[in-house]
Tab-separated table of C-alpha atoms and ligand atoms in Angstrom:
chain	number	residue	atom	x	y	z
A	1	MET	CA	-7.858	2.479	-23.297
A	2	THR	CA	-9.617	-0.147	-21.222
A	3	ALA	CA	-11.935	-2.842	-22.461
A	4	LEU	CA	-14.777	-0.812	-20.992
A	5	ASP	CA	-13.913	2.250	-23.087
A	6	ALA	CA	-13.760	0.063	-26.157
A	7	ARG	CA	-17.145	-1.568	-25.692
A	8	PRO	CA	-19.562	-1.275	-28.558
A	9	ASP	CA	-22.697	0.563	-27.593
A	10	THR	CA	-25.173	-2.182	-28.263
A	11	THR	CA	-27.525	-3.885	-25.849
A	12	ALA	CA	-27.156	-7.493	-24.825
A	13	THR	CA	-28.140	-9.982	-27.464
A	14	LEU	CA	-27.907	-12.985	-25.146
A	15	ARG	CA	-29.950	-11.636	-22.279
A	16	PHE	CA	-30.215	-13.603	-19.036
A	17	PRO	CA	-33.497	-13.891	-17.124
A	18	ALA	CA	-34.503	-11.034	-14.814
A	19	GLY	CA	-33.198	-11.690	-11.317
A	20	PHE	CA	-30.284	-13.785	-12.599
A	21	ARG	CA	-27.496	-13.721	-9.991
A	22	TRP	CA	-24.135	-12.421	-11.127
A	23	GLY	CA	-21.342	-13.225	-8.726
A	24	THR	CA	-17.724	-13.972	-8.109
A	25	ALA	CA	-16.351	-16.686	-5.857
A	26	THR	CA	-13.378	-17.179	-3.546
A	27	ALA	CA	-12.380	-19.558	-0.746
A	28	ALA	CA	-10.950	-18.778	2.681
A	29	TYR	CA	-7.619	-20.587	2.513
A	30	GLN	CA	-6.925	-19.312	-0.983
A	31	ILE	CA	-7.227	-15.603	-0.154
A	32	GLU	CA	-7.391	-14.801	3.554
A	33	GLY	CA	-3.840	-15.268	4.845
A	34	ALA	CA	-3.565	-14.302	8.550
A	35	ALA	CA	-3.163	-18.000	9.176
A	36	ALA	CA	-2.141	-17.657	12.812
A	37	GLU	CA	-4.096	-14.539	13.763
A	38	ASP	CA	-6.922	-14.040	16.230
A	39	GLY	CA	-6.947	-17.609	17.429
A	40	ARG	CA	-6.974	-19.424	14.076
A	41	THR	CA	-5.234	-22.788	14.264
A	42	PRO	CA	-3.734	-24.824	11.402
A	43	SER	CA	-6.005	-26.527	8.933
A	44	ILE	CA	-4.973	-29.567	6.942
A	45	TRP	CA	-3.869	-27.189	4.167
A	46	ASP	CA	-1.482	-25.325	6.480
A	47	THR	CA	0.076	-28.653	7.402
A	48	PHE	CA	0.068	-30.141	3.911
A	49	SER	CA	1.528	-27.064	2.216
A	50	ARG	CA	4.530	-27.265	4.540
A	51	VAL	CA	5.376	-30.793	3.430
A	52	PRO	CA	8.220	-30.424	0.917
A	53	GLY	CA	7.157	-31.259	-2.621
A	54	LYS	CA	3.408	-31.101	-2.056
A	55	VAL	CA	2.806	-27.539	-3.264
A	56	ARG	CA	4.664	-25.900	-6.116
A	57	ASN	CA	7.510	-23.620	-4.994
A	58	GLY	CA	6.751	-24.496	-1.368
A	59	ASP	CA	3.944	-21.908	-1.398
A	60	THR	CA	1.482	-21.786	1.504
A	61	GLY	CA	-1.658	-19.802	2.317
A	62	GLU	CA	0.032	-18.024	5.208
A	63	ILE	CA	-0.356	-14.604	3.572
A	64	ALA	CA	-2.204	-15.412	0.327
A	65	ALA	CA	-4.027	-12.311	-0.959
A	66	ASP	CA	-4.116	-10.880	2.580
A	67	HIS	CA	-7.877	-10.609	2.290
A	68	TYR	CA	-8.236	-10.872	6.074
A	69	HIS	CA	-6.763	-7.365	6.275
A	70	ARG	CA	-8.030	-6.052	2.951
A	71	MET	CA	-11.611	-7.195	3.057
A	72	SER	CA	-13.115	-3.715	2.649
A	73	GLU	CA	-10.865	-2.970	-0.318
A	74	ASP	CA	-11.948	-6.255	-1.896
A	75	ILE	CA	-15.614	-5.466	-1.392
A	76	ALA	CA	-14.963	-2.142	-3.120
A	77	LEU	CA	-13.685	-4.169	-6.102
A	78	MET	CA	-16.955	-6.117	-6.110
A	79	ARG	CA	-18.949	-2.890	-6.060
A	80	ARG	CA	-16.960	-1.736	-9.072
A	81	LEU	CA	-17.794	-4.990	-10.840
A	82	GLY	CA	-21.446	-4.577	-9.973
A	83	VAL	CA	-21.897	-8.160	-8.779
A	84	THR	CA	-25.209	-9.002	-7.141
A	85	ASP	CA	-23.762	-11.878	-5.070
A	86	TYR	CA	-20.465	-12.917	-3.511
A	87	ARG	CA	-19.571	-16.511	-2.704
A	88	PHE	CA	-16.944	-16.900	0.018
A	89	SER	CA	-16.081	-19.659	2.451
A	90	VAL	CA	-15.712	-19.682	6.201
A	91	ALA	CA	-12.446	-21.067	7.582
A	92	TRP	CA	-13.578	-23.630	10.138
A	93	PRO	CA	-10.303	-23.347	12.147
A	94	ARG	CA	-10.842	-19.596	12.417
A	95	VAL	CA	-14.185	-19.887	14.155
A	96	GLN	CA	-13.788	-23.229	15.963
A	97	PRO	CA	-10.036	-23.823	16.172
A	98	THR	CA	-10.057	-27.386	17.427
A	99	GLY	CA	-13.167	-28.364	15.502
A	100	ARG	CA	-14.938	-28.852	18.818
A	101	GLY	CA	-16.488	-26.722	21.503
A	102	PRO	CA	-17.230	-23.013	21.635
A	103	ALA	CA	-16.521	-20.543	18.869
A	104	VAL	CA	-13.801	-17.897	18.897
A	105	GLN	CA	-15.454	-14.495	18.899
A	106	LYS	CA	-12.770	-12.763	16.812
A	107	GLY	CA	-13.131	-15.343	14.085
A	108	LEU	CA	-16.895	-14.913	13.999
A	109	ASP	CA	-16.451	-11.132	14.022
A	110	PHE	CA	-14.426	-11.231	10.818
A	111	TYR	CA	-17.235	-12.972	8.950
A	112	ARG	CA	-19.840	-10.755	10.584
A	113	ARG	CA	-17.999	-7.672	9.315
A	114	LEU	CA	-17.657	-9.224	5.871
A	115	VAL	CA	-21.358	-10.029	5.670
A	116	ASP	CA	-22.412	-6.632	7.018
A	117	GLU	CA	-20.212	-4.773	4.536
A	118	LEU	CA	-21.542	-6.899	1.694
A	119	LEU	CA	-25.118	-6.170	2.704
A	120	ALA	CA	-24.339	-2.468	3.062
A	121	SER	CA	-22.989	-2.646	-0.513
A	122	GLY	CA	-26.139	-4.327	-1.774
A	123	ILE	CA	-24.356	-7.640	-2.400
A	124	ARG	CA	-25.914	-10.923	-1.288
A	125	PRO	CA	-23.603	-13.051	0.864
A	126	VAL	CA	-23.373	-16.699	-0.228
A	127	ALA	CA	-21.387	-18.618	2.378
A	128	THR	CA	-19.754	-22.014	2.006
A	129	LEU	CA	-19.089	-23.800	5.287
A	130	TYR	CA	-16.405	-26.167	4.022
A	131	HIS	CA	-13.968	-25.360	1.256
A	132	TRP	CA	-11.347	-27.945	2.260
A	133	ASP	CA	-9.743	-26.420	5.366
A	134	LEU	CA	-10.456	-29.037	8.026
A	135	PRO	CA	-9.038	-28.148	11.470
A	136	GLN	CA	-5.847	-30.196	11.770
A	137	GLU	CA	-6.994	-31.568	15.120
A	138	LEU	CA	-9.919	-33.275	13.455
A	139	GLU	CA	-7.644	-34.822	10.848
A	140	ASP	CA	-5.401	-36.044	13.680
A	141	ALA	CA	-8.488	-37.706	15.150
A	142	GLY	CA	-9.094	-39.542	11.857
A	143	GLY	CA	-10.436	-36.883	9.483
A	144	TRP	CA	-13.255	-37.418	7.006
A	145	PRO	CA	-12.903	-41.219	6.836
A	146	GLN	CA	-14.205	-41.122	10.428
A	147	ARG	CA	-17.895	-40.719	11.079
A	148	GLU	CA	-17.293	-38.395	14.018
A	149	THR	CA	-16.035	-35.671	11.676
A	150	ALA	CA	-19.521	-35.431	10.158
A	151	GLN	CA	-20.957	-34.910	13.642
A	152	ARG	CA	-18.411	-32.164	14.335
A	153	PHE	CA	-19.325	-30.510	11.039
A	154	ALA	CA	-23.014	-30.379	11.969
A	155	GLU	CA	-22.086	-28.661	15.251
A	156	TYR	CA	-19.956	-26.135	13.412
A	157	ALA	CA	-22.868	-25.501	11.024
A	158	GLU	CA	-25.051	-24.781	14.042
A	159	ILE	CA	-22.526	-22.235	15.351
A	160	MET	CA	-22.485	-20.432	12.011
A	161	ALA	CA	-26.258	-20.497	11.626
A	162	GLY	CA	-26.557	-18.976	15.092
A	163	ALA	CA	-23.965	-16.292	14.389
A	164	LEU	CA	-24.903	-15.232	10.848
A	165	GLY	CA	-28.022	-17.134	9.911
A	166	ASP	CA	-30.184	-14.054	9.693
A	167	ARG	CA	-27.833	-12.261	7.269
A	168	VAL	CA	-26.522	-14.853	4.837
A	169	ALA	CA	-28.758	-15.370	1.814
A	170	THR	CA	-27.499	-18.822	0.829
A	171	TRP	CA	-25.593	-21.365	2.896
A	172	THR	CA	-23.631	-23.975	1.005
A	173	THR	CA	-22.601	-26.901	3.165
A	174	LEU	CA	-19.662	-28.297	1.172
A	175	ASN	CA	-17.555	-27.324	-1.796
A	176	GLU	CA	-16.598	-30.164	-4.132
A	177	PRO	CA	-16.631	-33.122	-1.746
A	178	TRP	CA	-15.300	-35.209	-4.666
A	179	CYS	CA	-11.990	-33.328	-4.607
A	180	ALA	CA	-11.835	-33.323	-0.819
A	181	ALA	CA	-12.456	-37.090	-0.627
A	182	PHE	CA	-10.624	-38.410	-3.684
A	183	LEU	CA	-7.741	-35.954	-4.091
A	184	GLY	CA	-7.353	-35.610	-0.314
A	185	TYR	CA	-7.575	-39.281	0.686
A	186	GLY	CA	-7.311	-41.167	-2.636
A	187	ASN	CA	-4.302	-39.999	-4.655
A	188	GLY	CA	-3.078	-37.546	-2.063
A	189	VAL	CA	-2.440	-34.535	-4.285
A	190	HIS	CA	-4.556	-32.426	-1.928
A	191	ALA	CA	-4.532	-32.170	1.862
A	192	PRO	CA	-4.311	-34.225	3.965
A	193	GLY	CA	-2.389	-36.206	1.338
A	194	ARG	CA	-3.493	-39.720	2.187
A	195	THR	CA	-3.508	-42.439	-0.479
A	196	SER	CA	-6.125	-45.042	0.353
A	197	PRO	CA	-9.064	-46.005	-1.879
A	198	LEU	CA	-10.983	-47.186	1.181
A	199	ALA	CA	-10.361	-43.922	3.037
A	200	SER	CA	-11.575	-41.935	0.023
A	201	LEU	CA	-14.863	-43.872	-0.188
A	202	ARG	CA	-15.409	-43.592	3.551
A	203	ALA	CA	-14.699	-39.854	3.298
A	204	ALA	CA	-17.184	-39.503	0.426
A	205	HIS	CA	-19.889	-41.147	2.529
A	206	HIS	CA	-19.138	-38.991	5.553
A	207	PHE	CA	-19.290	-35.902	3.363
A	208	ASN	CA	-22.781	-36.909	2.275
A	209	LEU	CA	-23.742	-37.476	5.877
A	210	ALA	CA	-22.148	-34.216	7.042
A	211	HIS	CA	-23.987	-32.377	4.295
A	212	GLY	CA	-27.348	-33.876	5.232
A	213	TRP	CA	-26.946	-33.311	8.960
A	214	ALA	CA	-25.764	-29.740	8.397
A	215	ALA	CA	-28.620	-29.076	5.979
A	216	GLN	CA	-31.085	-30.165	8.657
A	217	VAL	CA	-29.416	-28.076	11.334
A	218	LEU	CA	-29.302	-25.021	9.072
A	219	ARG	CA	-32.917	-25.403	8.083
A	220	SER	CA	-34.031	-25.543	11.703
A	221	HIS	CA	-32.081	-22.386	12.645
A	222	LEU	CA	-32.457	-20.187	9.591
A	223	PRO	CA	-35.213	-17.799	8.626
A	224	SER	CA	-37.401	-19.284	5.916
A	225	ARG	CA	-36.032	-16.930	3.231
A	226	SER	CA	-32.513	-18.410	3.567
A	227	GLU	CA	-31.438	-21.055	1.087
A	228	VAL	CA	-29.479	-24.220	1.777
A	229	SER	CA	-27.315	-25.681	-0.954
A	230	LEU	CA	-24.443	-27.990	-1.845
A	231	THR	CA	-21.738	-27.449	-4.461
A	232	LEU	CA	-20.453	-30.381	-6.518
A	233	ASN	CA	-17.813	-30.519	-9.225
A	234	LEU	CA	-19.803	-32.874	-11.404
A	235	HIS	CA	-17.779	-34.500	-14.132
A	236	ALA	CA	-19.003	-33.953	-17.663
A	237	VAL	CA	-18.024	-37.472	-18.723
A	238	ARG	CA	-17.785	-38.285	-22.424
A	239	PRO	CA	-17.105	-41.754	-23.765
A	240	LEU	CA	-14.591	-41.806	-26.614
A	241	SER	CA	-17.017	-43.859	-28.712
A	242	GLU	CA	-20.423	-45.445	-28.410
A	243	SER	CA	-18.877	-48.902	-28.020
A	244	ALA	CA	-20.216	-50.887	-25.070
A	245	ALA	CA	-16.764	-50.923	-23.478
A	246	ASP	CA	-16.291	-47.142	-23.731
A	247	LEU	CA	-19.814	-46.517	-22.484
A	248	ASP	CA	-19.081	-48.736	-19.514
A	249	ALA	CA	-15.915	-46.752	-18.746
A	250	ALA	CA	-18.030	-43.568	-18.747
A	251	ARG	CA	-20.611	-45.235	-16.516
A	252	ARG	CA	-17.921	-46.119	-13.963
A	253	ILE	CA	-16.620	-42.564	-13.790
A	254	ASP	CA	-20.138	-41.190	-13.622
A	255	ALA	CA	-20.814	-43.521	-10.671
A	256	VAL	CA	-17.716	-42.707	-8.615
A	257	GLY	CA	-17.437	-39.112	-9.797
A	258	ASN	CA	-21.060	-37.918	-9.842
A	259	ARG	CA	-23.748	-40.314	-8.652
A	260	ILE	CA	-21.792	-41.123	-5.479
A	261	PHE	CA	-23.048	-37.705	-4.300
A	262	LEU	CA	-26.138	-37.083	-6.428
A	263	ASP	CA	-27.898	-40.327	-5.504
A	264	PRO	CA	-27.545	-40.078	-1.703
A	265	VAL	CA	-28.319	-36.347	-1.677
A	266	PHE	CA	-31.284	-36.341	-4.050
A	267	HIS	CA	-32.599	-39.890	-3.813
A	268	GLY	CA	-31.417	-41.203	-0.418
A	269	ARG	CA	-29.644	-44.216	-1.952
A	270	LEU	CA	-26.241	-45.361	-3.134
A	271	PRO	CA	-25.894	-46.298	-6.808
A	272	GLU	CA	-26.022	-50.092	-7.174
A	273	ASP	CA	-23.365	-50.080	-9.860
A	274	LEU	CA	-21.036	-48.105	-7.583
A	275	ILE	CA	-21.438	-50.725	-4.872
A	276	ARG	CA	-20.622	-53.440	-7.441
A	277	ASP	CA	-17.647	-51.572	-8.930
A	278	THR	CA	-16.100	-50.860	-5.532
A	279	ALA	CA	-16.626	-54.367	-4.095
A	280	PRO	CA	-12.848	-55.064	-4.228
A	281	VAL	CA	-12.314	-52.052	-1.937
A	282	THR	CA	-15.244	-52.130	0.492
A	283	ASP	CA	-18.618	-53.640	1.328
A	284	TRP	CA	-19.822	-50.187	2.465
A	285	SER	CA	-20.607	-51.543	5.935
A	286	PHE	CA	-19.617	-48.127	7.332
A	287	VAL	CA	-22.969	-46.840	6.048
A	288	ALA	CA	-25.264	-47.007	9.081
A	289	ASP	CA	-29.047	-47.298	9.097
A	290	GLY	CA	-30.611	-43.918	8.417
A	291	ASP	CA	-27.468	-42.357	6.916
A	292	LEU	CA	-28.780	-42.170	3.376
A	293	GLU	CA	-32.061	-40.747	4.537
A	294	ALA	CA	-30.127	-38.116	6.509
A	295	ALA	CA	-28.001	-37.320	3.449
A	296	SER	CA	-31.139	-36.587	1.440
A	297	ALA	CA	-32.431	-33.761	3.658
A	298	PRO	CA	-34.184	-31.339	1.287
A	299	ILE	CA	-32.102	-28.482	-0.132
A	300	ASP	CA	-33.049	-25.443	-2.189
A	301	SER	CA	-30.540	-25.533	-5.022
A	302	LEU	CA	-27.540	-27.382	-6.382
A	303	GLY	CA	-24.270	-25.560	-7.032
A	304	ILE	CA	-22.161	-26.741	-9.946
A	305	ASN	CA	-18.486	-26.018	-10.486
A	306	TYR	CA	-17.409	-26.609	-14.055
A	307	TYR	CA	-14.047	-26.130	-15.772
A	308	SER	CA	-13.639	-28.851	-18.433
A	309	PRO	CA	-14.992	-32.223	-19.554
A	310	THR	CA	-13.558	-35.695	-18.899
A	311	VAL	CA	-13.069	-37.985	-21.905
A	312	VAL	CA	-12.771	-41.696	-21.160
A	313	ALA	CA	-12.380	-45.020	-22.949
A	314	ALA	CA	-12.058	-48.640	-21.933
A	315	GLY	CA	-8.532	-49.525	-20.858
A	316	SER	CA	-6.558	-48.729	-17.759
A	317	SER	CA	-4.699	-45.797	-16.258
A	318	ASP	CA	-1.486	-45.495	-14.367
A	319	ALA	CA	-1.504	-45.151	-10.618
A	320	PRO	CA	-1.619	-43.038	-8.535
A	321	SER	CA	-5.226	-42.452	-9.338
A	322	PRO	CA	-8.012	-40.920	-7.254
A	323	TRP	CA	-10.721	-43.160	-8.673
A	324	ALA	CA	-10.951	-45.874	-5.996
A	325	GLY	CA	-10.162	-48.701	-8.400
A	326	ALA	CA	-12.162	-47.491	-11.422
A	327	GLU	CA	-8.877	-46.579	-13.106
A	328	GLU	CA	-8.196	-50.277	-13.690
A	329	HIS	CA	-11.012	-50.204	-16.245
A	330	VAL	CA	-10.779	-46.674	-17.575
A	331	ARG	CA	-8.372	-44.736	-19.747
A	332	PHE	CA	-8.472	-40.945	-19.538
A	333	LEU	CA	-7.892	-39.082	-22.788
A	334	PRO	CA	-6.993	-35.505	-23.474
A	335	ALA	CA	-9.951	-33.600	-24.930
A	336	PRO	CA	-8.995	-31.883	-28.186
A	337	GLY	CA	-8.750	-28.134	-28.621
A	338	PRO	CA	-7.193	-25.183	-26.830
A	339	ARG	CA	-6.076	-25.385	-23.195
A	340	THR	CA	-5.749	-23.068	-20.250
A	341	ALA	CA	-2.596	-22.580	-18.176
A	342	MET	CA	-3.793	-25.539	-16.057
A	343	ASP	CA	-3.620	-27.605	-19.249
A	344	TRP	CA	-7.380	-28.036	-18.929
A	345	PRO	CA	-9.260	-28.150	-22.239
A	346	VAL	CA	-11.515	-25.236	-23.108
A	347	ASP	CA	-14.840	-26.886	-23.889
A	348	ALA	CA	-18.009	-24.979	-23.116
A	349	ASP	CA	-20.201	-27.736	-24.592
A	350	GLY	CA	-19.360	-29.817	-21.527
A	351	LEU	CA	-21.137	-27.255	-19.362
A	352	TYR	CA	-24.196	-27.297	-21.619
A	353	GLU	CA	-24.247	-31.119	-21.526
A	354	LEU	CA	-24.037	-31.108	-17.738
A	355	LEU	CA	-26.811	-28.556	-17.290
A	356	THR	CA	-29.214	-30.271	-19.656
A	357	ARG	CA	-28.498	-33.626	-18.033
A	358	LEU	CA	-29.360	-32.146	-14.618
A	359	ARG	CA	-32.492	-30.569	-16.111
A	360	ASP	CA	-33.573	-34.114	-17.000
A	361	ASP	CA	-32.241	-35.997	-13.953
A	362	LEU	CA	-33.197	-33.533	-11.229
A	363	PRO	CA	-36.408	-31.848	-12.332
A	364	GLY	CA	-37.440	-29.073	-9.961
A	365	VAL	CA	-33.954	-28.504	-8.534
A	366	PRO	CA	-32.724	-24.961	-9.243
A	367	LEU	CA	-29.121	-24.896	-10.460
A	368	VAL	CA	-26.428	-22.318	-9.835
A	369	ILE	CA	-23.002	-22.216	-11.467
A	370	THR	CA	-20.956	-21.684	-8.315
A	371	GLU	CA	-17.587	-21.743	-10.093
A	372	ASN	CA	-16.385	-21.334	-13.657
A	373	GLY	CA	-13.287	-19.617	-14.929
A	374	ALA	CA	-9.794	-20.142	-16.257
A	375	ALA	CA	-6.120	-19.668	-15.412
A	376	TYR	CA	-3.821	-17.940	-17.856
A	377	ASP	CA	-0.305	-16.559	-17.520
A	378	ASP	CA	-1.326	-12.986	-16.819
A	379	TYR	CA	1.078	-10.164	-16.192
A	380	ALA	CA	0.944	-6.386	-15.876
A	381	ASP	CA	2.385	-4.683	-18.967
A	382	PRO	CA	4.631	-1.615	-18.692
A	383	ALA	CA	1.541	0.599	-18.664
A	384	GLY	CA	0.243	-1.402	-15.697
A	385	GLU	CA	-2.557	-3.067	-17.654
A	386	VAL	CA	-3.342	-6.759	-17.505
A	387	LYS	CA	-4.793	-7.970	-20.771
A	388	ASP	CA	-6.358	-11.428	-20.753
A	389	PRO	CA	-8.317	-11.901	-23.981
A	390	GLU	CA	-8.145	-15.719	-23.673
A	391	ARG	CA	-9.974	-15.547	-20.341
A	392	VAL	CA	-12.614	-13.264	-21.845
A	393	ALA	CA	-13.080	-15.766	-24.683
A	394	TYR	CA	-13.350	-18.635	-22.203
A	395	LEU	CA	-15.905	-16.809	-20.043
A	396	ARG	CA	-17.929	-15.643	-23.011
A	397	ALA	CA	-18.170	-19.164	-24.429
A	398	HIS	CA	-19.208	-20.624	-21.075
A	399	LEU	CA	-21.797	-17.942	-20.382
A	400	ALA	CA	-23.188	-18.533	-23.859
A	401	ALA	CA	-23.434	-22.243	-22.996
A	402	VAL	CA	-25.318	-21.384	-19.787
A	403	HIS	CA	-27.650	-19.162	-21.785
A	404	ARG	CA	-28.290	-21.930	-24.291
A	405	ALA	CA	-29.036	-24.384	-21.488
A	406	ILE	CA	-31.510	-21.921	-19.950
A	407	GLU	CA	-33.227	-21.502	-23.312
A	408	ASP	CA	-33.450	-25.284	-23.507
A	409	GLY	CA	-35.180	-25.492	-20.142
A	410	ALA	CA	-32.399	-25.759	-17.527
A	411	ASP	CA	-33.357	-23.799	-14.410
A	412	VAL	CA	-30.064	-21.945	-13.886
A	413	ARG	CA	-30.409	-19.098	-11.412
A	414	GLY	CA	-26.922	-17.621	-11.276
A	415	TYR	CA	-23.281	-17.633	-12.307
A	416	PHE	CA	-20.299	-17.148	-10.000
A	417	LEU	CA	-17.054	-16.466	-11.763
A	418	TRP	CA	-13.958	-18.150	-10.301
A	419	SER	CA	-12.285	-16.072	-9.163
A	420	LEU	CA	-12.455	-12.517	-7.922
A	421	LEU	CA	-8.724	-12.448	-7.128
A	422	ASP	CA	-5.583	-14.305	-8.117
A	423	ASN	CA	-5.002	-16.658	-5.202
A	424	PHE	CA	-3.396	-19.765	-3.726
A	425	GLU	CA	-4.324	-22.426	-6.271
A	426	TRP	CA	-3.900	-25.462	-3.966
A	427	ALA	CA	-1.111	-27.787	-5.140
A	428	TYR	CA	-0.106	-25.209	-7.788
A	429	GLY	CA	0.472	-22.482	-5.203
A	430	TYR	CA	0.634	-18.984	-6.682
A	431	SER	CA	1.834	-20.242	-10.070
A	432	LYS	CA	-1.692	-20.268	-11.525
A	433	ARG	CA	-3.799	-17.143	-11.776
A	434	PHE	CA	-7.584	-17.526	-11.932
A	435	GLY	CA	-8.500	-13.977	-10.879
A	436	ILE	CA	-10.243	-11.349	-12.943
A	437	VAL	CA	-8.430	-8.996	-10.586
A	438	HIS	CA	-4.655	-9.327	-10.752
A	439	VAL	CA	-2.819	-9.526	-7.429
A	440	ASP	CA	0.835	-8.574	-7.184
A	441	PHE	CA	1.729	-10.848	-4.285
A	442	ALA	CA	4.827	-8.791	-3.378
A	443	THR	CA	2.832	-5.599	-2.817
A	444	GLN	CA	-0.746	-6.962	-2.622
A	445	ARG	CA	-1.700	-4.387	-5.231
A	446	ARG	CA	-4.964	-5.261	-7.010
A	447	THR	CA	-5.485	-4.406	-10.709
A	448	PHE	CA	-8.593	-5.035	-12.799
A	449	LYS	CA	-7.704	-7.324	-15.703
A	450	GLY	CA	-9.412	-6.858	-19.046
A	451	SER	CA	-11.792	-9.653	-18.034
A	452	ALA	CA	-12.927	-7.685	-14.963
A	453	HIS	CA	-13.877	-4.726	-17.154
A	454	TRP	CA	-15.594	-7.129	-19.517
A	455	TYR	CA	-17.525	-8.878	-16.707
A	456	ALA	CA	-18.651	-5.522	-15.270
A	457	ASP	CA	-20.041	-4.747	-18.684
A	458	VAL	CA	-21.829	-8.101	-18.969
A	459	ILE	CA	-23.438	-7.568	-15.570
A	460	ALA	CA	-24.475	-4.017	-16.423
A	461	ARG	CA	-26.122	-5.233	-19.629
A	462	GLY	CA	-27.569	-8.376	-18.098
A	463	GLY	CA	-26.004	-10.559	-20.766
A	464	LEU	CA	-23.639	-10.917	-23.680
A	465	THR	CA	-23.387	-8.776	-26.738
B	501	FCB	C1	-12.004	-25.830	-7.850
B	501	FCB	C2	-11.915	-25.321	-6.443
B	501	FCB	C3	-11.483	-23.881	-6.328
B	501	FCB	C4	-10.433	-23.514	-7.351
B	501	FCB	C5	-10.816	-23.986	-8.726
B	501	FCB	C6	-9.819	-23.639	-9.803
B	501	FCB	O1	-11.861	-27.209	-7.864
B	501	FCB	O2	-13.154	-25.440	-5.783
B	501	FCB	O3	-11.064	-23.646	-5.015
B	501	FCB	O4	-9.205	-23.960	-6.956
B	501	FCB	O5	-11.020	-25.367	-8.723
C-alpha cells in the first residue's frame, strides 16, 4: 500500500491561496551529469570535486542523476507529482564554455528542449542562471573576487534571455550567493575552495553587482509577463539570550549573512555596521561609484531557501570559519531538537520568523520559498518501497509554517521542495539524499518515496490535511 492509497478522504484544512505555486527544485551540477558532452567544459565544481579530500568518497558530478539523458523521464515524474512549476538551473559552462563569447548551440538546445517539454506538460519553467558552476576559465582569471566576472555574468544572462526569454516564466539570477561567496572563497568547503576573508567579501559584492546588471539586462530583453528574481539563503538568526552581548552577536551574523545582500539589492546601500565590523579585513574600496545603485535594479520577487535556524551567542568560534572575521565575536550553538541526516536541526519556526521579518522589512516584495527540504538515510526496502516518514513530518511542519506566515500577512506566492531527485549534495557527494524521488545511482532507477506520494496529495488538495 502506498501513502496515496492510505490517505484519509478529507479535504485540506490548511488551504493555500488560489494560484499558489507548487514546485520542486534541482540544480544543474547536482543532477545533469554529461559533464564533458556537447561542448561543456569544466566548472569550478568539476575541478574542486577532483581534489582529494574535498568531496566525500571522492564523488563528482560527472554522471550524477544522468538527467541530461533522462530529462523526459524526469518531467514525467513531475507530471505524476502534479507540480505547477519546476525550478532548475542552467550550467553556464554548457552554454558558454569559456564564460566568454558566443554560445554553444547544443548546450542551448538542451535547455530549449527542457523548457518546451515543461510547457507542453503544463509546468512553468523557473530558471536559475547561477547555481555555483562557474566556468573554470573564469575562476582561473580571478573568479568572483574580480569585478570582470560580474560583467561576464551579465553577458551570459543576455545570451539566455535571447535564447529562452520568451518561454521561461521566472528568471532567477543567482542561487545563494552567500554560500558561493563565503563557503567558496571564505572557508573553502565549496568550490573553488579558497580561504580568504577579503576574497569572500569581494565575491559577495561582485555577486550583488552581477545580480543587478543581469536583472537589468533580463528586464530589457524579456516580455513584460516574465519575472526576474534572486534567491538568498537568509539566515534565521536567533540570539541565545536577550543580553546585549548575545544580541550583538546576532546582529553581526545578520549583517554578514543577510543584510550584505538585502541592503544592496533592495535599498542600494551597504549596511553601516557591516562596514564597521569588517574594517579589519577591508575598506570596501572595491565598490565603485554606481555599483550599489546597479545592484538595486528592481526585481519582481525574492526567493528564499530555508533549512534550519542559526543560534548564536557572544564568544568566539574556531577557525576555519566562513564569516569574514565575525567568528571572533560569535559562538554558534546547536539548536535543540531533532536533526536531519545533515545534522541540521528541524525547526519550522525559523521559517515562520524569517517570512514575517521579510513581511515587515520588505513590504510589497512577493516572496517565494525556492528551496526547503531534508536529507534522511533513505533506502528501498525488499518490496522496493522507500518510506521516509521523517521527511514527510519535516515538510508538513514547514508547509504549516508557511501557511501560518501567509495568514499573518506574509506575501508568499509559492513553495519549491528541495529536491525532486536524490543528487550530488556538494561536499557530501551522494552520501546525502534530499530527493522525494529515490535514485539508485548504480542503475539510475527512479522510485517515488513516500514523501513524493504525500506531496502529490498536498498539491492535489491545495494544502495540508
Ligand atoms: C542549498 C543549495 C542546494 C542544496 C541544498 C541542500 O544550500 O542551494 O543546491 O544543496 O542546500
